[in-house]
Amino acid sequence: MEARSGLTRAAIMLSAGMAISGTAGLFSIESGQPTLNVIFFRCVFGAIALVGWTCLREGWKSLFITQRALWPLVLVSGVCLVLNWLALFEAFKLTSIGFATIIYHLQPFWIVLTGALLLKERLSRDRLGWICVAFLGLILTIIPKLGVMRADHDWLIGVGLALVASLFYAATTLTTRAVKTVKPSVLSAIHCLIGIVVFAPFVDLTALQGAGNGMWGWLVGLGVIHTGVVYILLYSSYPRLPITVIAAGSFLNPVAALLSDFFVFGRSISAMQGAGLILILLAGLAVNLGWPFGFGSARRVAPSQES
C-alpha cells in the first residue's frame, strides 16, 4: 500500500510539472528577447532558485557530487537539456507554441523505444495500448497544420527544430534516470550552470537595452517557475516511475501549450485537434490510474531478443 501511495504521489508531481511547463513558451515569447538571451537568463534565474532551495532543504554541502563516475552522465544530460531548450524555443517563434509543443512530444516514443530496445524494460500490453491511443491523438492534432507547413518554409524549419528538441529531451530523461543517487534539485542546478557557461558568450546585450520590468518579470518567471519549481517536480518523480508512465504523463504539456495559444494569442483549436487532445488526456489518465486497455487480462510484453 505504501509503495502504491508513493507511485501515485510521483504521478501527481509529474502531471503538475508537465502542465506548468506547457506555459514556458508563453513566457519566452512575451519576454520579447532573442532565443539565446531567453535561455541564458532562464538558466541564471533557475540556478539561483534551485541552489537556494537545495541549501535550505539539504545544506550547501549537498551541492557537490563526490562520485566522479557520475559526472560524464550529469554533463551529457545537462548539455542535452539546454540544447533541447534552444531548439524548442526557436521552434516556438517559427511556428507556434502549441504546434511546436505537439511535435516536441514525439519524445515519449523515443523514450519508450529506447527503454524497450536498449534498457530491456518490459512493457505491459495495457500501457502499450494507451500509448498508441495517445499517439493517435497526437496525429489528429498535427493533421490540420499540414497545409501551413507546405506553404511556409519557416514552419518546416520550426518543425525540424521541435523534432530535434524532442530527441535531446529524450536523451536527457534517459541519462537522468541513470543518476538516481544525485538529488533532483542538485542535478537541475548543475544543468542550469552548464547552460550559463554554454550560452554566456552568445548573449545579445543590445537587446536588453531599454527593456522594461515586464521583460524581466517574464524571464524571472521562466527561471524560477518553469525551471526551479517544474524541474524539482519532474526530477523528483522520474526515478520513481516506469518509462511508460513518464511518456503518458508528458502529454499534459501540449494540452497546456495549446490552451495558452488559445486564451492568450487567440489561436483557435479545430474540432480534430480537440478530439486529439481528448485522446491524449484519456491515455495519460489511464496509464497513471492503471486502467486496462480493451478486454482480457493484462499480460507482460518483453522486447524481442534477436541472436
PDB file of C-alpha atoms in Angstrom:
ATOM      1  CA  MET A   1       0.000   0.000   0.000  1.00  0.00           C
ATOM      2  CA  GLU A   2       2.857   2.373   0.854  1.00  0.00           C
ATOM      3  CA  ALA A   3       4.547   1.671  -2.491  1.00  0.00           C
ATOM      4  CA  ARG A   4       1.299   2.373  -4.356  1.00  0.00           C
ATOM      5  CA  SER A   5       0.850   5.635  -2.451  1.00  0.00           C
ATOM      6  CA  GLY A   6       4.375   6.683  -3.396  1.00  0.00           C
ATOM      7  CA  LEU A   7       3.703   5.880  -7.056  1.00  0.00           C
ATOM      8  CA  THR A   8       0.506   7.929  -7.009  1.00  0.00           C
ATOM      9  CA  ARG A   9       2.285  10.885  -5.410  1.00  0.00           C
ATOM     10  CA  ALA A  10       5.045  10.717  -8.016  1.00  0.00           C
ATOM     11  CA  ALA A  11       2.461  10.590 -10.818  1.00  0.00           C
ATOM     12  CA  ILE A  12       0.728  13.704  -9.432  1.00  0.00           C
ATOM     13  CA  MET A  13       4.057  15.548  -9.221  1.00  0.00           C
ATOM     14  CA  LEU A  14       4.851  14.565 -12.809  1.00  0.00           C
ATOM     15  CA  SER A  15       1.444  15.731 -14.048  1.00  0.00           C
ATOM     16  CA  ALA A  16       1.690  19.098 -12.271  1.00  0.00           C
ATOM     17  CA  GLY A  17       5.210  19.692 -13.567  1.00  0.00           C
ATOM     18  CA  MET A  18       4.286  18.846 -17.135  1.00  0.00           C
ATOM     19  CA  ALA A  19       1.174  21.055 -17.103  1.00  0.00           C
ATOM     20  CA  ILE A  20       3.096  24.066 -15.772  1.00  0.00           C
ATOM     21  CA  SER A  21       5.937  23.507 -18.232  1.00  0.00           C
ATOM     22  CA  GLY A  22       3.438  23.778 -21.075  1.00  0.00           C
ATOM     23  CA  THR A  23       3.254  27.546 -20.455  1.00  0.00           C
ATOM     24  CA  ALA A  24       7.036  28.061 -20.832  1.00  0.00           C
ATOM     25  CA  GLY A  25       6.562  29.074 -24.466  1.00  0.00           C
ATOM     26  CA  LEU A  26       4.198  31.851 -23.403  1.00  0.00           C
ATOM     27  CA  PHE A  27       6.815  33.292 -21.036  1.00  0.00           C
ATOM     28  CA  SER A  28       9.565  33.085 -23.652  1.00  0.00           C
ATOM     29  CA  ILE A  29       7.516  34.846 -26.350  1.00  0.00           C
ATOM     30  CA  GLU A  30       6.175  37.520 -24.023  1.00  0.00           C
ATOM     31  CA  SER A  31       9.707  38.413 -22.869  1.00  0.00           C
ATOM     32  CA  GLY A  32      10.415  39.709 -26.389  1.00  0.00           C
ATOM     33  CA  GLN A  33      14.039  38.604 -26.175  1.00  0.00           C
ATOM     34  CA  PRO A  34      16.133  36.591 -28.681  1.00  0.00           C
ATOM     35  CA  THR A  35      16.122  32.879 -28.015  1.00  0.00           C
ATOM     36  CA  LEU A  36      19.719  32.740 -26.763  1.00  0.00           C
ATOM     37  CA  ASN A  37      19.006  35.516 -24.260  1.00  0.00           C
ATOM     38  CA  VAL A  38      15.884  33.751 -23.052  1.00  0.00           C
ATOM     39  CA  ILE A  39      17.731  30.508 -22.420  1.00  0.00           C
ATOM     40  CA  PHE A  40      20.693  32.196 -20.732  1.00  0.00           C
ATOM     41  CA  PHE A  41      18.522  34.067 -18.230  1.00  0.00           C
ATOM     42  CA  ARG A  42      16.337  31.016 -17.704  1.00  0.00           C
ATOM     43  CA  CYS A  43      19.496  29.222 -16.618  1.00  0.00           C
ATOM     44  CA  VAL A  44      20.625  32.148 -14.426  1.00  0.00           C
ATOM     45  CA  PHE A  45      17.368  32.546 -12.512  1.00  0.00           C
ATOM     46  CA  GLY A  46      16.762  28.813 -12.492  1.00  0.00           C
ATOM     47  CA  ALA A  47      20.175  28.204 -10.930  1.00  0.00           C
ATOM     48  CA  ILE A  48      19.501  30.840  -8.260  1.00  0.00           C
ATOM     49  CA  ALA A  49      16.174  29.238  -7.376  1.00  0.00           C
ATOM     50  CA  LEU A  50      17.485  25.679  -7.340  1.00  0.00           C
ATOM     51  CA  VAL A  51      20.665  26.428  -5.393  1.00  0.00           C
ATOM     52  CA  GLY A  52      18.647  28.390  -2.827  1.00  0.00           C
ATOM     53  CA  TRP A  53      16.116  25.577  -2.465  1.00  0.00           C
ATOM     54  CA  THR A  54      18.803  22.949  -2.059  1.00  0.00           C
ATOM     55  CA  CYS A  55      20.722  24.941   0.543  1.00  0.00           C
ATOM     56  CA  LEU A  56      17.571  25.481   2.592  1.00  0.00           C
ATOM     57  CA  ARG A  57      16.454  21.856   2.448  1.00  0.00           C
ATOM     58  CA  GLU A  58      19.676  19.863   2.356  1.00  0.00           C
ATOM     59  CA  GLY A  59      22.519  22.252   3.204  1.00  0.00           C
ATOM     60  CA  TRP A  60      25.153  23.671   0.876  1.00  0.00           C
ATOM     61  CA  LYS A  61      27.378  20.579   1.093  1.00  0.00           C
ATOM     62  CA  SER A  62      24.739  18.569  -0.804  1.00  0.00           C
ATOM     63  CA  LEU A  63      25.510  20.621  -3.928  1.00  0.00           C
ATOM     64  CA  PHE A  64      28.738  18.711  -4.512  1.00  0.00           C
ATOM     65  CA  ILE A  65      28.738  15.389  -6.374  1.00  0.00           C
ATOM     66  CA  THR A  66      31.516  13.249  -4.922  1.00  0.00           C
ATOM     67  CA  GLN A  67      31.066  10.270  -7.238  1.00  0.00           C
ATOM     68  CA  ARG A  68      33.298  11.096 -10.184  1.00  0.00           C
ATOM     69  CA  ALA A  69      31.870   8.225 -12.233  1.00  0.00           C
ATOM     70  CA  LEU A  70      28.547  10.114 -12.422  1.00  0.00           C
ATOM     71  CA  TRP A  71      29.961  13.323 -13.873  1.00  0.00           C
ATOM     72  CA  PRO A  72      30.004  12.227 -17.537  1.00  0.00           C
ATOM     73  CA  LEU A  73      26.286  11.366 -17.374  1.00  0.00           C
ATOM     74  CA  VAL A  74      25.497  14.583 -15.495  1.00  0.00           C
ATOM     75  CA  LEU A  75      27.335  16.672 -18.094  1.00  0.00           C
ATOM     76  CA  VAL A  76      25.748  14.844 -21.033  1.00  0.00           C
ATOM     77  CA  SER A  77      22.264  15.216 -19.571  1.00  0.00           C
ATOM     78  CA  GLY A  78      22.859  18.921 -18.916  1.00  0.00           C
ATOM     79  CA  VAL A  79      24.133  19.661 -22.409  1.00  0.00           C
ATOM     80  CA  CYS A  80      21.226  17.747 -23.945  1.00  0.00           C
ATOM     81  CA  LEU A  81      18.772  19.688 -21.798  1.00  0.00           C
ATOM     82  CA  VAL A  82      19.990  23.175 -22.716  1.00  0.00           C
ATOM     83  CA  LEU A  83      20.275  22.273 -26.411  1.00  0.00           C
ATOM     84  CA  ASN A  84      16.713  20.983 -26.154  1.00  0.00           C
ATOM     85  CA  TRP A  85      15.651  24.416 -24.844  1.00  0.00           C
ATOM     86  CA  LEU A  86      17.494  26.174 -27.672  1.00  0.00           C
ATOM     87  CA  ALA A  87      15.795  24.135 -30.402  1.00  0.00           C
ATOM     88  CA  LEU A  88      12.340  24.223 -28.815  1.00  0.00           C
ATOM     89  CA  PHE A  89      12.219  27.939 -28.001  1.00  0.00           C
ATOM     90  CA  GLU A  90      13.299  28.824 -31.525  1.00  0.00           C
ATOM     91  CA  ALA A  91      10.612  26.472 -32.841  1.00  0.00           C
ATOM     92  CA  PHE A  92       8.050  28.423 -30.783  1.00  0.00           C
ATOM     93  CA  LYS A  93       8.932  31.563 -32.760  1.00  0.00           C
ATOM     94  CA  LEU A  94       8.950  29.904 -36.190  1.00  0.00           C
ATOM     95  CA  THR A  95       5.681  28.015 -35.746  1.00  0.00           C
ATOM     96  CA  SER A  96       3.529  28.497 -32.654  1.00  0.00           C
ATOM     97  CA  ILE A  97       3.699  27.472 -29.021  1.00  0.00           C
ATOM     98  CA  GLY A  98       1.009  24.837 -29.311  1.00  0.00           C
ATOM     99  CA  PHE A  99       2.087  23.312 -32.597  1.00  0.00           C
ATOM    100  CA  ALA A 100       5.796  23.177 -31.756  1.00  0.00           C
ATOM    101  CA  THR A 101       4.945  21.568 -28.428  1.00  0.00           C
ATOM    102  CA  ILE A 102       2.834  18.920 -30.135  1.00  0.00           C
ATOM    103  CA  ILE A 103       5.691  17.957 -32.462  1.00  0.00           C
ATOM    104  CA  TYR A 104       8.072  18.089 -29.496  1.00  0.00           C
ATOM    105  CA  HIS A 105       6.021  15.460 -27.763  1.00  0.00           C
ATOM    106  CA  LEU A 106       7.184  12.749 -30.046  1.00  0.00           C
ATOM    107  CA  GLN A 107       9.877  12.393 -27.357  1.00  0.00           C
ATOM    108  CA  PRO A 108       7.922   9.924 -25.166  1.00  0.00           C
ATOM    109  CA  PHE A 109       8.007   7.472 -28.048  1.00  0.00           C
ATOM    110  CA  TRP A 110      11.783   7.795 -28.317  1.00  0.00           C
ATOM    111  CA  ILE A 111      11.926   7.076 -24.581  1.00  0.00           C
ATOM    112  CA  VAL A 112       9.687   4.030 -24.810  1.00  0.00           C
ATOM    113  CA  LEU A 113      11.524   2.691 -27.855  1.00  0.00           C
ATOM    114  CA  THR A 114      14.925   3.186 -26.244  1.00  0.00           C
ATOM    115  CA  GLY A 115      13.739   1.650 -22.983  1.00  0.00           C
ATOM    116  CA  ALA A 116      12.468  -1.444 -24.760  1.00  0.00           C
ATOM    117  CA  LEU A 117      15.359  -1.941 -27.161  1.00  0.00           C
ATOM    118  CA  LEU A 118      18.377  -0.807 -25.156  1.00  0.00           C
ATOM    119  CA  LEU A 119      17.381  -0.943 -21.488  1.00  0.00           C
ATOM    120  CA  LYS A 120      15.329  -4.149 -21.914  1.00  0.00           C
ATOM    121  CA  GLU A 121      12.416  -2.708 -19.909  1.00  0.00           C
ATOM    122  CA  ARG A 122       9.294  -4.872 -20.024  1.00  0.00           C
ATOM    123  CA  LEU A 123       6.105  -3.200 -21.229  1.00  0.00           C
ATOM    124  CA  SER A 124       2.562  -4.315 -20.397  1.00  0.00           C
ATOM    125  CA  ARG A 125       0.042  -4.702 -23.200  1.00  0.00           C
ATOM    126  CA  ASP A 126      -2.315  -2.263 -21.437  1.00  0.00           C
ATOM    127  CA  ARG A 127       0.216   0.547 -21.264  1.00  0.00           C
ATOM    128  CA  LEU A 128       1.339  -0.051 -24.833  1.00  0.00           C
ATOM    129  CA  GLY A 129      -2.284   0.201 -25.922  1.00  0.00           C
ATOM    130  CA  TRP A 130      -2.807   3.527 -24.159  1.00  0.00           C
ATOM    131  CA  ILE A 131       0.432   4.893 -25.611  1.00  0.00           C
ATOM    132  CA  CYS A 132      -0.959   4.060 -29.063  1.00  0.00           C
ATOM    133  CA  VAL A 133      -4.151   5.963 -28.194  1.00  0.00           C
ATOM    134  CA  ALA A 134      -2.048   8.983 -27.208  1.00  0.00           C
ATOM    135  CA  PHE A 135      -0.086   8.688 -30.477  1.00  0.00           C
ATOM    136  CA  LEU A 136      -3.383   8.719 -32.402  1.00  0.00           C
ATOM    137  CA  GLY A 137      -4.348  11.889 -30.523  1.00  0.00           C
ATOM    138  CA  LEU A 138      -1.020  13.434 -31.452  1.00  0.00           C
ATOM    139  CA  ILE A 139      -1.628  12.670 -35.146  1.00  0.00           C
ATOM    140  CA  LEU A 140      -5.083  14.258 -35.010  1.00  0.00           C
ATOM    141  CA  THR A 141      -3.637  17.489 -33.619  1.00  0.00           C
ATOM    142  CA  ILE A 142      -0.971  17.672 -36.342  1.00  0.00           C
ATOM    143  CA  ILE A 143      -3.125  16.949 -39.424  1.00  0.00           C
ATOM    144  CA  PRO A 144      -4.850  20.400 -39.549  1.00  0.00           C
ATOM    145  CA  LYS A 145      -1.428  22.098 -39.813  1.00  0.00           C
ATOM    146  CA  LEU A 146      -0.053  20.123 -42.754  1.00  0.00           C
ATOM    147  CA  GLY A 147      -1.168  22.687 -45.331  1.00  0.00           C
ATOM    148  CA  VAL A 148       0.570  25.534 -43.493  1.00  0.00           C
ATOM    149  CA  MET A 149       3.797  23.536 -43.368  1.00  0.00           C
ATOM    150  CA  ARG A 150       3.865  23.162 -47.158  1.00  0.00           C
ATOM    151  CA  ALA A 151       3.406  26.906 -47.787  1.00  0.00           C
ATOM    152  CA  ASP A 152       5.748  28.349 -45.134  1.00  0.00           C
ATOM    153  CA  HIS A 153       9.398  27.280 -45.008  1.00  0.00           C
ATOM    154  CA  ASP A 154       9.787  28.764 -41.526  1.00  0.00           C
ATOM    155  CA  TRP A 155       7.177  26.324 -40.343  1.00  0.00           C
ATOM    156  CA  LEU A 156       9.162  23.446 -41.795  1.00  0.00           C
ATOM    157  CA  ILE A 157      12.319  24.641 -40.050  1.00  0.00           C
ATOM    158  CA  GLY A 158      10.351  25.043 -36.847  1.00  0.00           C
ATOM    159  CA  VAL A 159       9.010  21.519 -37.111  1.00  0.00           C
ATOM    160  CA  GLY A 160      12.534  20.225 -37.646  1.00  0.00           C
ATOM    161  CA  LEU A 161      13.787  22.114 -34.585  1.00  0.00           C
ATOM    162  CA  ALA A 162      10.924  20.784 -32.469  1.00  0.00           C
ATOM    163  CA  LEU A 163      11.812  17.264 -33.581  1.00  0.00           C
ATOM    164  CA  VAL A 164      15.475  17.827 -32.694  1.00  0.00           C
ATOM    165  CA  ALA A 165      14.378  19.183 -29.309  1.00  0.00           C
ATOM    166  CA  SER A 166      12.358  16.022 -28.698  1.00  0.00           C
ATOM    167  CA  LEU A 167      15.407  13.862 -29.333  1.00  0.00           C
ATOM    168  CA  PHE A 168      17.549  15.917 -26.946  1.00  0.00           C
ATOM    169  CA  TYR A 169      14.889  15.804 -24.244  1.00  0.00           C
ATOM    170  CA  ALA A 170      14.524  12.038 -24.568  1.00  0.00           C
ATOM    171  CA  ALA A 171      18.288  11.746 -24.112  1.00  0.00           C
ATOM    172  CA  THR A 172      18.079  13.990 -21.033  1.00  0.00           C
ATOM    173  CA  THR A 173      15.353  11.850 -19.484  1.00  0.00           C
ATOM    174  CA  LEU A 174      17.209   8.587 -20.023  1.00  0.00           C
ATOM    175  CA  THR A 175      20.547   9.872 -18.731  1.00  0.00           C
ATOM    176  CA  THR A 176      18.832  11.443 -15.721  1.00  0.00           C
ATOM    177  CA  ARG A 177      17.336   8.078 -14.797  1.00  0.00           C
ATOM    178  CA  ALA A 178      20.874   6.680 -14.685  1.00  0.00           C
ATOM    179  CA  VAL A 179      21.999   9.095 -11.936  1.00  0.00           C
ATOM    180  CA  LYS A 180      19.363   8.357  -9.305  1.00  0.00           C
ATOM    181  CA  THR A 181      21.824   8.910  -6.433  1.00  0.00           C
ATOM    182  CA  VAL A 182      22.090  12.629  -7.242  1.00  0.00           C
ATOM    183  CA  LYS A 183      19.409  14.764  -5.628  1.00  0.00           C
ATOM    184  CA  PRO A 184      16.979  16.207  -8.213  1.00  0.00           C
ATOM    185  CA  SER A 185      17.483  19.828  -7.140  1.00  0.00           C
ATOM    186  CA  VAL A 186      21.275  19.406  -7.304  1.00  0.00           C
ATOM    187  CA  LEU A 187      21.082  17.850 -10.763  1.00  0.00           C
ATOM    188  CA  SER A 188      18.803  20.607 -12.044  1.00  0.00           C
ATOM    189  CA  ALA A 189      21.057  23.320 -10.599  1.00  0.00           C
ATOM    190  CA  ILE A 190      24.108  21.805 -12.314  1.00  0.00           C
ATOM    191  CA  HIS A 191      22.194  21.670 -15.597  1.00  0.00           C
ATOM    192  CA  CYS A 192      21.437  25.385 -15.294  1.00  0.00           C
ATOM    193  CA  LEU A 193      25.069  26.169 -14.503  1.00  0.00           C
ATOM    194  CA  ILE A 194      26.075  24.232 -17.612  1.00  0.00           C
ATOM    195  CA  GLY A 195      23.619  26.338 -19.601  1.00  0.00           C
ATOM    196  CA  ILE A 196      25.095  29.556 -18.217  1.00  0.00           C
ATOM    197  CA  VAL A 197      28.563  28.516 -19.342  1.00  0.00           C
ATOM    198  CA  VAL A 198      27.382  27.340 -22.772  1.00  0.00           C
ATOM    199  CA  PHE A 199      25.265  30.385 -23.676  1.00  0.00           C
ATOM    200  CA  ALA A 200      27.039  33.272 -21.911  1.00  0.00           C
ATOM    201  CA  PRO A 201      29.214  34.050 -24.995  1.00  0.00           C
ATOM    202  CA  PHE A 202      26.094  34.428 -27.154  1.00  0.00           C
ATOM    203  CA  VAL A 203      24.065  36.871 -25.044  1.00  0.00           C
ATOM    204  CA  ASP A 204      22.851  39.855 -27.088  1.00  0.00           C
ATOM    205  CA  LEU A 205      23.399  42.809 -24.739  1.00  0.00           C
ATOM    206  CA  THR A 206      21.897  45.317 -27.176  1.00  0.00           C
ATOM    207  CA  ALA A 207      18.551  43.518 -26.987  1.00  0.00           C
ATOM    208  CA  LEU A 208      18.489  44.153 -23.235  1.00  0.00           C
ATOM    209  CA  GLN A 209      18.895  47.920 -23.555  1.00  0.00           C
ATOM    210  CA  GLY A 210      15.724  49.785 -22.768  1.00  0.00           C
ATOM    211  CA  ALA A 211      13.905  46.631 -21.692  1.00  0.00           C
ATOM    212  CA  GLY A 212      11.192  47.273 -19.122  1.00  0.00           C
ATOM    213  CA  ASN A 213      10.305  45.498 -15.904  1.00  0.00           C
ATOM    214  CA  GLY A 214       7.807  43.384 -17.788  1.00  0.00           C
ATOM    215  CA  MET A 215      10.557  41.670 -19.740  1.00  0.00           C
ATOM    216  CA  TRP A 216      12.470  40.828 -16.563  1.00  0.00           C
ATOM    217  CA  GLY A 217       9.277  39.554 -14.970  1.00  0.00           C
ATOM    218  CA  TRP A 218       8.781  37.019 -17.763  1.00  0.00           C
ATOM    219  CA  LEU A 219      12.426  35.916 -17.626  1.00  0.00           C
ATOM    220  CA  VAL A 220      12.445  35.568 -13.840  1.00  0.00           C
ATOM    221  CA  GLY A 221       9.220  33.578 -14.015  1.00  0.00           C
ATOM    222  CA  LEU A 222      10.696  31.331 -16.675  1.00  0.00           C
ATOM    223  CA  GLY A 223      13.688  30.635 -14.454  1.00  0.00           C
ATOM    224  CA  VAL A 224      12.038  30.336 -11.052  1.00  0.00           C
ATOM    225  CA  ILE A 225       8.746  28.674 -12.015  1.00  0.00           C
ATOM    226  CA  HIS A 226       9.470  26.724 -15.184  1.00  0.00           C
ATOM    227  CA  THR A 227      12.989  25.721 -14.198  1.00  0.00           C
ATOM    228  CA  GLY A 228      13.085  25.800 -10.400  1.00  0.00           C
ATOM    229  CA  VAL A 229       9.646  24.534  -9.437  1.00  0.00           C
ATOM    230  CA  VAL A 230       8.993  22.391 -12.503  1.00  0.00           C
ATOM    231  CA  TYR A 231      12.315  20.578 -12.518  1.00  0.00           C
ATOM    232  CA  ILE A 232      12.110  19.794  -8.819  1.00  0.00           C
ATOM    233  CA  LEU A 233       8.730  18.199  -9.514  1.00  0.00           C
ATOM    234  CA  LEU A 234       9.881  16.334 -12.613  1.00  0.00           C
ATOM    235  CA  TYR A 235      13.236  15.062 -11.409  1.00  0.00           C
ATOM    236  CA  SER A 236      11.707  14.015  -8.096  1.00  0.00           C
ATOM    237  CA  SER A 237       9.164  11.887  -9.938  1.00  0.00           C
ATOM    238  CA  TYR A 238      11.270  10.400 -12.764  1.00  0.00           C
ATOM    239  CA  PRO A 239      13.247   7.886 -10.651  1.00  0.00           C
ATOM    240  CA  ARG A 240      10.049   6.558  -9.039  1.00  0.00           C
ATOM    241  CA  LEU A 241       8.099   5.960 -12.233  1.00  0.00           C
ATOM    242  CA  PRO A 242       8.408   3.474 -15.102  1.00  0.00           C
ATOM    243  CA  ILE A 243       9.144   4.855 -18.553  1.00  0.00           C
ATOM    244  CA  THR A 244       5.603   4.318 -19.855  1.00  0.00           C
ATOM    245  CA  VAL A 245       4.068   6.467 -17.088  1.00  0.00           C
ATOM    246  CA  ILE A 246       6.566   9.251 -17.810  1.00  0.00           C
ATOM    247  CA  ALA A 247       5.690   9.031 -21.505  1.00  0.00           C
ATOM    248  CA  ALA A 248       1.931   9.258 -20.919  1.00  0.00           C
ATOM    249  CA  GLY A 249       2.112  11.963 -18.251  1.00  0.00           C
ATOM    250  CA  SER A 250       4.166  14.194 -20.500  1.00  0.00           C
ATOM    251  CA  PHE A 251       1.176  14.645 -22.836  1.00  0.00           C
ATOM    252  CA  LEU A 252      -0.241  17.164 -20.366  1.00  0.00           C
ATOM    253  CA  ASN A 253       2.411  19.572 -21.628  1.00  0.00           C
ATOM    254  CA  PRO A 254       0.953  20.039 -25.142  1.00  0.00           C
ATOM    255  CA  VAL A 255      -2.527  20.466 -23.674  1.00  0.00           C
ATOM    256  CA  ALA A 256      -1.330  23.429 -21.581  1.00  0.00           C
ATOM    257  CA  ALA A 257       0.588  24.842 -24.557  1.00  0.00           C
ATOM    258  CA  LEU A 258      -2.432  24.709 -26.864  1.00  0.00           C
ATOM    259  CA  LEU A 259      -4.624  26.336 -24.237  1.00  0.00           C
ATOM    260  CA  SER A 260      -2.015  29.112 -23.884  1.00  0.00           C
ATOM    261  CA  ASP A 261      -2.184  29.685 -27.628  1.00  0.00           C
ATOM    262  CA  PHE A 262      -5.972  29.840 -27.496  1.00  0.00           C
ATOM    263  CA  PHE A 263      -6.511  32.133 -24.495  1.00  0.00           C
ATOM    264  CA  VAL A 264      -3.515  34.469 -24.946  1.00  0.00           C
ATOM    265  CA  PHE A 265      -2.941  34.642 -28.708  1.00  0.00           C
ATOM    266  CA  GLY A 266      -6.430  33.763 -29.925  1.00  0.00           C
ATOM    267  CA  ARG A 267      -5.267  30.749 -31.933  1.00  0.00           C
ATOM    268  CA  SER A 268      -8.302  28.505 -32.134  1.00  0.00           C
ATOM    269  CA  ILE A 269      -8.286  24.738 -31.780  1.00  0.00           C
ATOM    270  CA  SER A 270     -10.052  22.813 -34.532  1.00  0.00           C
ATOM    271  CA  ALA A 271     -12.531  20.023 -33.859  1.00  0.00           C
ATOM    272  CA  MET A 272      -9.944  17.458 -34.970  1.00  0.00           C
ATOM    273  CA  GLN A 273      -7.355  18.917 -32.588  1.00  0.00           C
ATOM    274  CA  GLY A 274      -9.935  18.854 -29.814  1.00  0.00           C
ATOM    275  CA  ALA A 275     -10.527  15.164 -30.439  1.00  0.00           C
ATOM    276  CA  GLY A 276      -6.781  14.595 -30.344  1.00  0.00           C
ATOM    277  CA  LEU A 277      -6.492  16.409 -27.027  1.00  0.00           C
ATOM    278  CA  ILE A 278      -9.240  14.242 -25.529  1.00  0.00           C
ATOM    279  CA  LEU A 279      -7.396  11.087 -26.569  1.00  0.00           C
ATOM    280  CA  ILE A 280      -4.147  12.424 -25.124  1.00  0.00           C
ATOM    281  CA  LEU A 281      -5.786  13.275 -21.800  1.00  0.00           C
ATOM    282  CA  LEU A 282      -7.591   9.932 -21.676  1.00  0.00           C
ATOM    283  CA  ALA A 283      -4.415   7.983 -22.343  1.00  0.00           C
ATOM    284  CA  GLY A 284      -2.429   9.909 -19.727  1.00  0.00           C
ATOM    285  CA  LEU A 285      -5.123   9.399 -17.097  1.00  0.00           C
ATOM    286  CA  ALA A 286      -5.493   5.726 -17.957  1.00  0.00           C
ATOM    287  CA  VAL A 287      -1.799   4.968 -17.592  1.00  0.00           C
ATOM    288  CA  ASN A 288      -1.488   6.899 -14.345  1.00  0.00           C
ATOM    289  CA  LEU A 289      -4.506   5.120 -12.836  1.00  0.00           C
ATOM    290  CA  GLY A 290      -3.679   1.683 -14.266  1.00  0.00           C
ATOM    291  CA  TRP A 291      -6.817   1.253 -16.368  1.00  0.00           C
ATOM    292  CA  PRO A 292      -6.930  -1.875 -18.541  1.00  0.00           C
ATOM    293  CA  PHE A 293      -6.870  -1.404 -22.306  1.00  0.00           C
ATOM    294  CA  GLY A 294      -9.639  -3.275 -24.136  1.00  0.00           C
ATOM    295  CA  PHE A 295     -10.767  -6.645 -22.883  1.00  0.00           C
ATOM    296  CA  GLY A 296      -8.956  -9.577 -21.383  1.00  0.00           C
ATOM    297  CA  SER A 297      -6.376  -9.847 -18.652  1.00  0.00           C
ATOM    298  CA  ALA A 298      -3.212  -7.760 -18.767  1.00  0.00           C
ATOM    299  CA  ARG A 299      -0.103  -9.523 -19.980  1.00  0.00           C
ATOM    300  CA  ARG A 300       3.525  -8.520 -19.981  1.00  0.00           C
ATOM    301  CA  VAL A 301       5.249  -7.964 -23.280  1.00  0.00           C
ATOM    302  CA  ALA A 302       9.011  -8.260 -23.391  1.00  0.00           C
ATOM    303  CA  PRO A 303      11.083  -6.620 -26.087  1.00  0.00           C
ATOM    304  CA  SER A 304      12.126  -9.019 -28.809  1.00  0.00           C
ATOM    305  CA  GLN A 305      15.516 -10.662 -28.452  1.00  0.00           C
ATOM    306  CA  GLU A 306      17.432 -11.444 -31.608  1.00  0.00           C
ATOM    307  CA  SER A 307      20.561 -13.548 -31.664  1.00  0.00           C
TER     308      SER A 307
END
